[in-house]
Coordinates of N, CA and C in Angstrom, one line a residue:
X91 N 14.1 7.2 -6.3 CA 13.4 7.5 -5.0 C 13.6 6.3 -4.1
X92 N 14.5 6.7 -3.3 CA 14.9 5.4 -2.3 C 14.4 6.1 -0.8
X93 N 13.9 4.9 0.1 CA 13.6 5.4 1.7 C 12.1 6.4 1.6
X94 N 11.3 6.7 0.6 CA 10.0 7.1 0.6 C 9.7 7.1 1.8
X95 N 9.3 8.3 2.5 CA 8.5 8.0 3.9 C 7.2 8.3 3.9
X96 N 6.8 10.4 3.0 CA 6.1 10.6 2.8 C 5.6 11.4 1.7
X97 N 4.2 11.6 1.4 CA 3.8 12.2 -0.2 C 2.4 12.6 0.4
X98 N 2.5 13.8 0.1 CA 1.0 14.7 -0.5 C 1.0 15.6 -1.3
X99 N -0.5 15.4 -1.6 CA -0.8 16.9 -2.6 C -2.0 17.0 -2.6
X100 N -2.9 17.9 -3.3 CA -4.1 18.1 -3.0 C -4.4 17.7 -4.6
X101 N -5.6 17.4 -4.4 CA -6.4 16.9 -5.6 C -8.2 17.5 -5.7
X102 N -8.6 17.1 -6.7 CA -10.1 17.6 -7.2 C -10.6 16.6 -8.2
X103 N -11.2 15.8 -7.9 CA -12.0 15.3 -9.4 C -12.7 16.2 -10.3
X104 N -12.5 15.5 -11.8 CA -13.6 16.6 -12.5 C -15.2 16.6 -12.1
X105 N -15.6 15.4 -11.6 CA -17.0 15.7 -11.6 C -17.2 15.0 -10.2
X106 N -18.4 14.6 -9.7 CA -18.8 14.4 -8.3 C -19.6 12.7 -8.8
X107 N -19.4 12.7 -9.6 CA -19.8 11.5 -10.6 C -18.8 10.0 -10.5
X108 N -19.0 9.1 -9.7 CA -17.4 7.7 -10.3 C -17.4 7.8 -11.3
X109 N -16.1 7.7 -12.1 CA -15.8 7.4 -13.4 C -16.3 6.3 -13.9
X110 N -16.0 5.2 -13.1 CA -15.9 3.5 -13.3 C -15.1 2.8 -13.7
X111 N -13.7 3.7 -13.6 CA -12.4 3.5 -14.3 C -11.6 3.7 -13.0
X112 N -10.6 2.5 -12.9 CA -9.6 2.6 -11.8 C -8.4 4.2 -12.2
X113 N -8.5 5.1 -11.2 CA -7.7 5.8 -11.5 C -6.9 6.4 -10.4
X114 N -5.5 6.5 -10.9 CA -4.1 6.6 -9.9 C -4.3 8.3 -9.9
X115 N -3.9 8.4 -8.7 CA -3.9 9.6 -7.9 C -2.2 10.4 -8.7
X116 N -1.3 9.2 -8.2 CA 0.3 8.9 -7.9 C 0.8 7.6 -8.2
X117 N 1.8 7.2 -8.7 CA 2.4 6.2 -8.5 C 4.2 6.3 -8.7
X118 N 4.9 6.2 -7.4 CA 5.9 5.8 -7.7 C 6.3 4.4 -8.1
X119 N 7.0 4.3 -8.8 CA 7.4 2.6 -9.2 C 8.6 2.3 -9.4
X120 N 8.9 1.4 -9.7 CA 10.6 0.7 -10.0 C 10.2 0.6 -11.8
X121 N 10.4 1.2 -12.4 CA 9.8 0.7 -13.9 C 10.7 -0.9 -14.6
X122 N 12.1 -0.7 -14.0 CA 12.4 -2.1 -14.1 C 12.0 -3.3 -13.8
X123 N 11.3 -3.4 -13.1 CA 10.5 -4.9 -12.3 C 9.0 -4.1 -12.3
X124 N 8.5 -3.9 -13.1 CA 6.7 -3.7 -13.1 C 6.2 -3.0 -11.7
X125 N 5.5 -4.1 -11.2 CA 5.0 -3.9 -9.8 C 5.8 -4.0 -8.9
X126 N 6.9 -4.6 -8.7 CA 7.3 -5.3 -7.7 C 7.8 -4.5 -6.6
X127 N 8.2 -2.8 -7.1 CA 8.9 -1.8 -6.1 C 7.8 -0.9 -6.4
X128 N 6.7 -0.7 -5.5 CA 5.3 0.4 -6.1 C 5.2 1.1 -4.5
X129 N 4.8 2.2 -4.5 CA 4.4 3.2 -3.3 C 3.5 3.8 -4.5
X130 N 1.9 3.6 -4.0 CA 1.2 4.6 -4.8 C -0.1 4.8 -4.2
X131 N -1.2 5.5 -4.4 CA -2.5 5.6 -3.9 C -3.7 5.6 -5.2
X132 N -4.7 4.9 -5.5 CA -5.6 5.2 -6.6 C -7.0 5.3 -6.0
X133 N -8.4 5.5 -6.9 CA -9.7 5.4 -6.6 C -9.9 4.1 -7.3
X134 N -10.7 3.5 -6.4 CA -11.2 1.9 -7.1 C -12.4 2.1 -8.0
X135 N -12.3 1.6 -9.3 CA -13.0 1.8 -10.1 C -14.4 1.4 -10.2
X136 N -15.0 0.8 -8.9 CA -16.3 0.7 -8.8 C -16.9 1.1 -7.7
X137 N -15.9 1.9 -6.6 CA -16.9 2.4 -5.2 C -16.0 3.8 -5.4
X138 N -15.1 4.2 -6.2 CA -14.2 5.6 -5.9 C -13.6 5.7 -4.5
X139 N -13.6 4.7 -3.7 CA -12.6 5.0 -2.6 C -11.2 4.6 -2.8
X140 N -10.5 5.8 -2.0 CA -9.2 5.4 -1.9 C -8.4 4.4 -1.8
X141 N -7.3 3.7 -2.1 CA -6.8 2.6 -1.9 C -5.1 2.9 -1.9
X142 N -4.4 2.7 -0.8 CA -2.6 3.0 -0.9 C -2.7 1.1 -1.3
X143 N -1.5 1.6 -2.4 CA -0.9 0.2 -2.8 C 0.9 0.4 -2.8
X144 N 1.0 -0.7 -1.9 CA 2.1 -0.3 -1.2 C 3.0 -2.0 -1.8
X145 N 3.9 -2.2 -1.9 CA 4.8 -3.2 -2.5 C 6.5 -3.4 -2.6
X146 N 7.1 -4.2 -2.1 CA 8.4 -4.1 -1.3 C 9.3 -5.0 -2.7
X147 N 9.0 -5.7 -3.6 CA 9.5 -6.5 -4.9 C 9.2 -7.8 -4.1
X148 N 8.6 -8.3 -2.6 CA 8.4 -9.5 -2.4 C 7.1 -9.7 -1.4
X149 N 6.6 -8.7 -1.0 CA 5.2 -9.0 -0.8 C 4.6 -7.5 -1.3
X150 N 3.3 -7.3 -0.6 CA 2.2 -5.9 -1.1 C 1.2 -5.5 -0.4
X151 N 0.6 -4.8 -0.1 CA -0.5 -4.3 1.2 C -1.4 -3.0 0.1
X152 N -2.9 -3.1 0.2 CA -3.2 -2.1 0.1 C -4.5 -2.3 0.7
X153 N -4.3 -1.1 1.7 CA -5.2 -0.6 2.7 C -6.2 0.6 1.8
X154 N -7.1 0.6 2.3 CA -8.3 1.4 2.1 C -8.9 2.3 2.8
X155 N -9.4 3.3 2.2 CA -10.1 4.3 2.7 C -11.4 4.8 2.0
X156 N -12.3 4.3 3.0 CA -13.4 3.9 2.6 C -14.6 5.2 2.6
X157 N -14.2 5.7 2.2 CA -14.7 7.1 1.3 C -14.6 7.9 -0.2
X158 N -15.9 7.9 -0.4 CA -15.3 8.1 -2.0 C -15.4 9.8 -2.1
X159 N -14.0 10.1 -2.3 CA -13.4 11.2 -2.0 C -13.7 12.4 -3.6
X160 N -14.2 11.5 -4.5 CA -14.5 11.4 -5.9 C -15.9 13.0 -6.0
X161 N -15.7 14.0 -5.5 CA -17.0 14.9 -5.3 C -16.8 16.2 -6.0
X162 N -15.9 16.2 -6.7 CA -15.9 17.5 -7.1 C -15.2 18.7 -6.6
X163 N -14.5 18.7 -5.3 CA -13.8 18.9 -4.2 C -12.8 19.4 -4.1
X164 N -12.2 19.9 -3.7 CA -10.4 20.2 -3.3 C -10.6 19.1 -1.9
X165 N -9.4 18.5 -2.2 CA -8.9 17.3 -0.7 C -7.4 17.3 -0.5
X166 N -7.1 17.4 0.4 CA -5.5 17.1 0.8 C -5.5 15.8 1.1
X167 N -4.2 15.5 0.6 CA -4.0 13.4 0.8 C -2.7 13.3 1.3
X168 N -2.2 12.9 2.3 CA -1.2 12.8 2.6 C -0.8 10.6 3.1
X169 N 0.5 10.5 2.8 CA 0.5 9.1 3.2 C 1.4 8.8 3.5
X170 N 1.7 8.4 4.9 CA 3.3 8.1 5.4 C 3.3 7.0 6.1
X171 N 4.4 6.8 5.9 CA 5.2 5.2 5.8 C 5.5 5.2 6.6
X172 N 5.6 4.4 8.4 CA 6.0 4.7 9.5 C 7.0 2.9 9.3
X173 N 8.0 3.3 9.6 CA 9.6 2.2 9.6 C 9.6 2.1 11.0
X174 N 8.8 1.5 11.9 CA 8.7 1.1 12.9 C 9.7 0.2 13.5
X175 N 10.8 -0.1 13.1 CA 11.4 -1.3 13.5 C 11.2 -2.9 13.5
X176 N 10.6 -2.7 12.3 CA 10.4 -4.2 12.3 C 9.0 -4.3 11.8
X177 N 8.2 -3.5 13.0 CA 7.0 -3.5 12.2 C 6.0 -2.3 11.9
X178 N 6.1 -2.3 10.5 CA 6.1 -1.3 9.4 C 4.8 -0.8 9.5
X179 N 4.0 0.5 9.3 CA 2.8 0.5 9.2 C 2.9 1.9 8.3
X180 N 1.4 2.1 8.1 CA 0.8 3.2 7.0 C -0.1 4.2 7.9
X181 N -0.2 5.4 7.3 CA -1.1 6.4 8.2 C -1.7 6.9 6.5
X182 N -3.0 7.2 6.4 CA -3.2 8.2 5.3 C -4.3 8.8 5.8
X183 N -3.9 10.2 5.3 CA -4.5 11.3 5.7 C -5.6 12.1 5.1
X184 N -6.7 12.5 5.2 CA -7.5 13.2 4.1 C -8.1 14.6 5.1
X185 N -7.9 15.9 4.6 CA -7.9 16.5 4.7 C -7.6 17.6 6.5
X186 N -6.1 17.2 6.3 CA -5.3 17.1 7.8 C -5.7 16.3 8.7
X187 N -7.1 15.6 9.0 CA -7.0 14.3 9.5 C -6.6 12.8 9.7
X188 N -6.3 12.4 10.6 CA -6.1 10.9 10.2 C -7.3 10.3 10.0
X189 N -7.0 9.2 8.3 CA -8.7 8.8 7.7 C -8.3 7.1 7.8
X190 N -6.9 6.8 8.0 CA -6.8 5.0 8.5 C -5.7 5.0 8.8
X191 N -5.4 4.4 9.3 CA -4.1 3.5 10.4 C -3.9 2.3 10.1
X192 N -3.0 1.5 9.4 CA -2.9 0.2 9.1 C -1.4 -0.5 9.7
X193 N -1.6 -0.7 10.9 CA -0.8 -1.5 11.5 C -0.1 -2.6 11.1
X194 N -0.6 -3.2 10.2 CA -0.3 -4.3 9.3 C -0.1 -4.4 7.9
X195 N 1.1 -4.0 7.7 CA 1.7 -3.5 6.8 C 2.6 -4.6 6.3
X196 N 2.2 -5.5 5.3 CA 3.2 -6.7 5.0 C 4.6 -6.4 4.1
X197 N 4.7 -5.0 4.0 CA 5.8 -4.8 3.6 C 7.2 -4.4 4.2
X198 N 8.4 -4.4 3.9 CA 9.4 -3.9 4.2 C 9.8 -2.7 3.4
X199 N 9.2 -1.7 4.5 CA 9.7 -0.2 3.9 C 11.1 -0.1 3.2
X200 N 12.1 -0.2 3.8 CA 13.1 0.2 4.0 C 13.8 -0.9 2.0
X201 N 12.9 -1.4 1.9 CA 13.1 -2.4 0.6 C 12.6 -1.4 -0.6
X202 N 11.6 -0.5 -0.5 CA 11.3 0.2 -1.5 C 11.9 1.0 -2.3
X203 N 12.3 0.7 -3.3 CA 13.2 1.5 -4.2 C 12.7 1.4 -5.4
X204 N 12.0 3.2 -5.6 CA 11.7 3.0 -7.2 C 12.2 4.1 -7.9
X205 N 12.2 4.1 -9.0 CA 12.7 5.0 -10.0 C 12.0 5.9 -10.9
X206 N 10.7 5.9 -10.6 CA 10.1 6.3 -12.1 C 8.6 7.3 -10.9
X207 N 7.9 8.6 -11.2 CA 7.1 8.7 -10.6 C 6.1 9.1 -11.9
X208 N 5.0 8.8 -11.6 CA 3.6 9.2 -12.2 C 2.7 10.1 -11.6
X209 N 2.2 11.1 -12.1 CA 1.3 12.0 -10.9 C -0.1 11.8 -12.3
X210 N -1.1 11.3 -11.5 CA -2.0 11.5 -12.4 C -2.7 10.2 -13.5
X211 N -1.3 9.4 -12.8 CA -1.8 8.1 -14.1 C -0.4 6.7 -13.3
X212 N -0.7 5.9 -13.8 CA 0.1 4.9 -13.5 C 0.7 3.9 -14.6
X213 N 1.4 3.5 -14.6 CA 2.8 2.8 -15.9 C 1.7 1.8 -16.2
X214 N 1.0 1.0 -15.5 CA -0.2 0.0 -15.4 C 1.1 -1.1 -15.1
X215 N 0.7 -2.2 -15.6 CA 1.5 -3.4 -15.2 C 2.7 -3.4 -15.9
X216 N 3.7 -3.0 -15.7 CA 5.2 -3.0 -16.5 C 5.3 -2.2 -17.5
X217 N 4.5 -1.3 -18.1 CA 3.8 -0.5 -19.5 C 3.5 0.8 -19.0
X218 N 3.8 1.7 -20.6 CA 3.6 3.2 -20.2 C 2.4 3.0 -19.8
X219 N 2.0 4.6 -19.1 CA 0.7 5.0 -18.9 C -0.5 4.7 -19.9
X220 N -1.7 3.7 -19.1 CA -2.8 3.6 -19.8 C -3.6 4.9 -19.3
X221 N -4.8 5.4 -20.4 CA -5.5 5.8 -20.3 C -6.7 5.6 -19.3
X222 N -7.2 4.5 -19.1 CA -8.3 3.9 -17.7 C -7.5 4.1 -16.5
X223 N -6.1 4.5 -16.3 CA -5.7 4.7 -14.8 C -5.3 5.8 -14.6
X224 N -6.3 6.8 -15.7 CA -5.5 8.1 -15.9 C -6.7 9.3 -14.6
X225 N -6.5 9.8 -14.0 CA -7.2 10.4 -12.7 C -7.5 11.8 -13.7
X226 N -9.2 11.7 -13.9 CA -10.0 12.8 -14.8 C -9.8 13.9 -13.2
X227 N -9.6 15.1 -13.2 CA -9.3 16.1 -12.7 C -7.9 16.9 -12.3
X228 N -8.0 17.9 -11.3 CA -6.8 18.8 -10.9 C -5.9 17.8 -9.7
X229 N -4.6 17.9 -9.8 CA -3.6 17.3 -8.8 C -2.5 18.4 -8.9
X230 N -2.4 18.9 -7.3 CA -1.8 20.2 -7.1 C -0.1 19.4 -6.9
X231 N 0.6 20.2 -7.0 CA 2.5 19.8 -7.3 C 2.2 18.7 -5.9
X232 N 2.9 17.7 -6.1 CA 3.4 16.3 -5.3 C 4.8 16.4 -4.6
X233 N 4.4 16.3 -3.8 CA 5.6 16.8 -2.7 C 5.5 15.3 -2.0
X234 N 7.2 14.5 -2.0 CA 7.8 13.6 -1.7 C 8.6 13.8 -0.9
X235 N 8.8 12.8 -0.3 CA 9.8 13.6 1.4 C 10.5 12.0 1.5
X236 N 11.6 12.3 2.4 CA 12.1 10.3 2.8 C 11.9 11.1 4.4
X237 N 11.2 12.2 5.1 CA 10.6 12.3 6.3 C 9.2 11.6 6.8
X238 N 9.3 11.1 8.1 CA 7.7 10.5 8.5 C 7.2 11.5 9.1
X239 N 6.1 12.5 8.2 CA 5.2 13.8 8.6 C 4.6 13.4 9.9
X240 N 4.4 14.3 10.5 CA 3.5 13.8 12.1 C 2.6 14.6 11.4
X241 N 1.5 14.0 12.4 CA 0.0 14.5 12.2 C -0.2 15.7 12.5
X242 N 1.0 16.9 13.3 CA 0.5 18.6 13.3 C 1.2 18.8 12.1
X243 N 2.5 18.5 11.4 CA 2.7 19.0 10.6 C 2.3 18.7 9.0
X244 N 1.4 17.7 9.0 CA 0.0 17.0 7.7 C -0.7 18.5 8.1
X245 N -1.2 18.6 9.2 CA -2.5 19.3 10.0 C -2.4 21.0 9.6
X246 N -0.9 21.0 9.7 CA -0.2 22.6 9.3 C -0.2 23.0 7.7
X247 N 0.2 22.0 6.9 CA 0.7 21.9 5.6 C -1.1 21.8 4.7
X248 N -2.0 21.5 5.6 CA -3.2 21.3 5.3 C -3.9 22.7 5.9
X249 N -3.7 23.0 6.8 CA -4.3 24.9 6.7 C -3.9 25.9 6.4
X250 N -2.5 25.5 5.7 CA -1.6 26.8 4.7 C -2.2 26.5 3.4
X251 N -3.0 25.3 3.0 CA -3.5 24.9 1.7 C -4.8 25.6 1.5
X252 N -5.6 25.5 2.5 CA -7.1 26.2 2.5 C -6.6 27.8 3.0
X253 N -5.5 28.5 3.4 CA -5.9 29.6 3.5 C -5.6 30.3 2.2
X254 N -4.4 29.6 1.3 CA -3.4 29.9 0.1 C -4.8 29.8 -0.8
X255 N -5.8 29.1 -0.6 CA -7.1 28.6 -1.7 C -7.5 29.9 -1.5
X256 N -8.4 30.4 -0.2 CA -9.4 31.5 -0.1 C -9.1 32.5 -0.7
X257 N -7.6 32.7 -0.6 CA -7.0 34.2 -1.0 C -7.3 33.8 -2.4
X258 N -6.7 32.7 -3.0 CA -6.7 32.4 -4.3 C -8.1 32.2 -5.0
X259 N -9.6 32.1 -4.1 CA -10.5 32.4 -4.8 C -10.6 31.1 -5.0
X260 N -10.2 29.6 -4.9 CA -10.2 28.5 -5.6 C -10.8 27.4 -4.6
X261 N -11.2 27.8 -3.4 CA -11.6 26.7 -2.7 C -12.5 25.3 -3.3
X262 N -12.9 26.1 -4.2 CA -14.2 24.6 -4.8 C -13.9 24.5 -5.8

């Protein structure tokens, strides 16, 4: 997975409860070098808010979103990588919204090259999947792009999700 721009999918925790356990949404990684090539998003194990952990093999940024999205829910999550020329930033999205903007983005996109993806759990530090970073609920198919989504087409891909639910009877 080289040039990552963008990744969503919709998710559901099992309960409306934090776990208290750090748990990965996604994680792409470099499995060769541990952390050092990561694009991923998890819930922080003591407030359940969102966190993108983003890492180039020579620096790392992870911006937050300060909502604990953790409710028992269907949510759409979307997170794109804007290669600004120089200077790099993050958009993540929760439920066709924009939910933060991080302008300051200490990484070099365009450096990220990983090989290995996780939906649901994360390698942890250089190592298969542990169990504590394992995300207790539903994660709908993960759709990876090397396109930077604009905010109507997050906004589109997010009301074809809720009308595909109603029909489907599955909104909650």
């Amino acid at each position: 997975f080289h040039d990552i721009k963008s990744v969503h999918t919709w998710f559901k925790s099992a309960s409306a409860t934090n776990p208290g356990d750090l748990s990965f949404l996604f994680a792409l990684q470099d499995a060769r070098s541990g952390n050092a090539d990561l694009f991923s998003t998890y819930f922080n194990a003591t407030t359940g808010t969102m966190v993108a952990w983003i890492a180039d093999g020579a620096t790392s940024d992870t911006p937050t979103f300060a909502v604990d999205l953790l409710d028992a829910s269907w949510h759409h999550y979307a997170m794109v990588l804007i290669d600004n020329g120089g200077t790099d930033f993050l958009h993540m999205y929760v439920d066709g919204e924009l939910a933060q903007s991080d302008l300051s983005i200490n990484c070099t996109i365009g450096n990220i090259d990983t090989d290995s993806l996780f939906v649901g759990t994360s390698p942890g530090v250089g190592v298969q999947p542990t169990v504590a970073a394992s995300f207790a609920g539903q994660i709908a198919p993960l759709a990876v792009s090397k396109d930077e989504l604009t905010a109507s087409e997050i906004r589109a891909i997010y009301n074809d999700g809720v009308k595909a639910m109603q029909v489907a009877g599955t909104t909650n």
